[in-house]
């Protein structure tokens, strides 16, 4: 099994034939970014930060991006064909990132949506989205989880639209002509929503057991990871059309 410098994996990203892993030490006191070759399963440490955590990792347009640092000194690392990463100071408390061919999109703790151009490293304030949190980019749109709703930024029209989800958004993912959203209500109950990417309207919903925290669509399934009702790390598979759920793997 490939090993990373720190024991706790926080984020994964896939670019080309590599899986990128953000790992941290307990307490977010240290962090690293590793690249794992999908063919050889060899892990290479691309960024090692003994005194700073890595918060998020995203990939798009042939590049991989990592958010790291503390407080308002969060920085951005860009990994491309070159042997060494490129670094950009954000001068903001960054939260999450999502990337596409136009560059990387970043949410901040004060509710801003930022864009960083990969050619010039120029940072642009795009919009103010109250409660901006998790983020995904693709298909010409940027989707942002924001409290009990999601916001969509259209890259062509530069318009922001918001859509209510009814409960707090925990995670989201862009799929094949659909948007997936995980929400949690005040009682801690989780629900999976399927949204129409054109209108943002909820097409279907499914109550999920336990406490899922991450979601991804691949290979004709929606993959959901988190803790089951017994607090055991678990992976579920969801059929996209019926939303039928089956347990795939217990990781405990």
C-alpha positions as a printed Julia matrix, in Angstrom:
252×3 Matrix{Float64}:
   0.0    0.0     0.0
   1.3    3.51   -0.81
   2.22   5.54    2.26
   1.83   9.28    2.83
   3.93  11.42    5.19
   1.05  11.89    7.65
  -1.55   9.36    8.84
  -4.79  11.26    8.26
  -6.01  11.63    4.68
  -8.26  14.67    4.28
  -8.76  15.09    0.52
  -8.24  13.22   -2.75
  -8.03  14.44   -6.35
  -7.52  12.61   -9.64
  -5.53  14.05  -12.52
  -4.43  12.01  -15.52
  -3.09   8.69  -14.3
  -2.35   9.87  -10.78
  -4.23  10.08   -7.52
  -3.28  13.06   -5.37
  -3.6   12.84   -1.6
  -3.63  15.54    1.08
  -2.56  14.18    4.47
  -2.21  15.82    7.87
  -0.97  15.12   11.38
  -3.49  14.95   14.2
  -4.65  18.47   15.1
  -3.9   19.95   11.67
  -0.4   20.92   12.76
   1.43  19.54    9.7
   0.48  18.6     6.17
   1.65  17.13    2.88
   0.58  16.55   -0.71
   1.46  13.23   -2.34
   1.05  11.9    -5.87
   0.34   8.19   -6.33
   0.96   6.64   -9.74
  -2.15   4.61  -10.57
  -0.09   2.01  -12.49
   2.84   1.45  -10.16
   1.12   2.6    -6.93
   4.31   4.45   -6.07
   3.8    7.5    -3.86
   5.87  10.66   -4.29
   5.73  13.54   -1.81
   5.2   16.72   -3.81
   4.8   19.15   -0.89
   5.85  18.62    2.72
   4.86  21.18    5.36
   6.11  20.27    8.87
   4.42  23.3    10.45
   1.38  23.98    8.25
  -1.75  21.96    7.39
  -3.18  21.25    3.95
  -6.89  22.13    3.9
  -8.1   21.14    0.46
  -7.03  19.63   -2.83
  -8.65  19.87   -6.28
  -7.82  19.11   -9.91
  -8.91  20.45  -13.29
  -7.52  21.51  -16.65
  -4.5   19.23  -16.23
  -3.42  20.97  -13.01
  -3.68  20.13   -9.32
  -4.16  22.78   -6.63
  -3.74  22.66   -2.84
  -4.81  25.13   -0.15
  -2.5   25.26    2.85
  -1.43  27.51    5.72
  -2.97  29.2     8.72
  -5.58  31.9     9.19
  -5.52  34.81    6.79
  -2.18  33.61    5.43
  -3.64  30.75    3.41
  -1.6   30.03    0.31
  -2.23  28.18   -2.93
   0.13  25.61   -4.45
  -0.21  24.73   -8.15
   1.17  21.45   -9.48
   1.72  21.04  -13.2
   4.26  19.45  -15.55
   7.15  21.26  -13.83
   9.06  19.43  -11.12
   8.31  22.07   -8.49
   4.97  23.64   -7.5
   4.11  27.29   -8.0
   2.92  29.27   -4.94
   0.43  32.13   -4.65
  -0.44  34.14   -1.52
  -4.22  34.54   -1.25
  -4.34  37.11    1.6
  -7.55  35.48    2.78
  -8.78  32.68    5.02
  -9.53  30.19    2.25
 -11.9   27.28    2.86
 -12.36  25.02   -0.17
 -11.36  24.81   -3.82
 -12.7   23.47   -7.11
 -10.93  23.59  -10.47
 -11.71  23.48  -14.18
  -9.92  24.52  -17.38
 -10.28  28.23  -16.52
  -8.31  27.88  -13.28
  -9.14  27.35   -9.63
 -12.17  28.62   -7.71
 -11.9   29.21   -3.97
 -14.37  29.96   -1.2
 -13.3   32.02    1.81
 -14.41  32.21    5.42
 -15.94  35.66    4.85
 -18.18  34.35    2.06
 -16.26  35.3    -1.08
 -15.81  33.33   -4.27
 -12.31  33.86   -5.72
 -10.8   32.83   -9.04
  -7.09  32.34   -9.74
  -5.88  32.38  -13.35
  -3.3   29.6   -13.93
  -1.44  31.65  -16.56
  -0.99  34.89  -14.61
  -1.77  33.9   -10.98
  -4.15  36.89  -10.93
  -6.71  36.66   -8.1
 -10.21  37.97   -8.87
 -13.07  38.52   -6.42
 -15.99  36.97   -8.31
 -18.96  37.16   -5.97
 -20.13  37.4    -2.38
 -21.98  34.23   -1.32
 -23.16  34.19    2.26
 -22.11  31.0     4.04
 -19.94  29.82    1.13
 -18.4   26.46    1.95
 -17.75  23.39   -0.19
 -17.34  23.97   -3.93
 -17.2   22.1    -7.26
 -16.55  23.37  -10.78
 -17.41  21.86  -14.16
 -19.55  22.24  -17.25
 -19.15  26.0   -17.28
 -20.6   26.45  -13.79
 -19.28  26.72  -10.26
 -21.49  25.22   -7.55
 -21.11  26.33   -3.93
 -22.67  24.88   -0.81
 -23.92  27.77    1.32
 -25.84  27.03    4.5
 -29.23  25.5     3.67
 -28.79  26.03   -0.05
 -26.5   25.97   -3.06
 -25.34  28.79   -5.3
 -24.45  28.45   -8.96
 -22.1   30.85  -10.72
 -22.42  30.75  -14.51
 -18.95  31.38  -15.96
 -20.32  32.76  -19.23
 -23.1   35.05  -17.99
 -21.3   35.85  -14.68
 -24.65  35.41  -12.95
 -25.14  33.91   -9.47
 -28.32  31.98   -8.67
 -29.23  30.41   -5.33
 -31.42  27.38   -4.65
 -32.8   26.19   -1.31
 -32.05  22.65   -0.12
 -34.0   22.74    3.16
 -31.08  21.54    5.29
 -27.39  22.31    5.72
 -25.23  21.32    2.76
 -22.36  19.01    3.77
 -20.95  18.05    0.35
 -21.75  18.27   -3.34
 -20.58  16.75   -6.61
 -21.05  17.4   -10.32
 -22.23  14.32  -12.21
 -23.45  13.45  -15.69
 -26.12  16.11  -16.29
 -26.98  16.23  -12.6
 -25.78  17.76   -9.35
 -25.55  15.72   -6.15
 -25.91  17.31   -2.72
 -25.57  15.8     0.76
 -27.52  17.64    3.47
 -27.93  17.26    7.23
 -30.94  18.51    9.2
 -31.06  19.74   12.79
 -31.56  16.19   14.06
 -28.39  15.04   12.32
 -30.27  13.08    9.64
 -28.68  12.98    6.19
 -30.36  13.21    2.8
 -29.02  12.83   -0.73
 -30.49  15.23   -3.29
 -30.3   15.07   -7.08
 -30.57  18.52   -8.68
 -31.23  19.56  -12.25
 -28.05  21.45  -13.32
 -30.06  23.8   -15.55
 -32.67  24.88  -13.01
 -31.24  23.87   -9.64
 -34.56  22.19   -8.79
 -34.58  19.03   -6.69
 -35.4   16.04   -8.93
 -35.18  13.31   -6.3
 -34.17  12.74   -2.7
 -33.14   9.77   -0.58
 -32.69   9.53    3.2
 -29.31   8.01    4.12
 -28.4    6.18    7.31
 -25.44   7.29    9.39
 -23.37  10.4     8.75
 -22.08  10.54    5.15
 -19.61  13.32    4.46
 -18.38  12.94    0.87
 -19.84  12.13   -2.54
 -18.58  11.4    -6.07
 -20.17  10.12   -9.29
 -18.2    7.55  -11.29
 -18.77   4.31  -13.22
 -22.57   4.66  -13.37
 -22.84   4.98   -9.58
 -22.82   7.7    -6.99
 -20.28   6.83   -4.3
 -20.94   8.09   -0.78
 -18.47   7.86    2.08
 -18.83   8.49    5.8
 -19.87   6.83    9.05
 -22.75   4.38    9.33
 -25.23   4.36   12.22
 -22.7    2.41   14.31
 -19.97   5.01   13.62
 -18.05   2.63   11.33
 -16.35   4.18    8.26
 -18.41   2.97    5.3
 -18.66   3.3     1.51
 -22.1    3.18   -0.14
 -23.11   2.96   -3.82
 -26.25   4.76   -5.03
 -27.98   4.02   -8.34
 -28.36   7.48   -9.97
 -31.88   7.05  -11.38
 -33.67   5.13   -8.62
 -31.45   6.31   -5.74
 -31.41   2.75   -4.4
 -28.59   2.44   -1.84
 -26.36  -0.52   -1.06
 -23.41  -0.87    1.28
 -20.23  -1.61   -0.64
 -17.51  -1.71    1.97
 -17.15  -1.4     5.71
 -13.8    0.15    6.54
 -13.87  -0.38   10.26
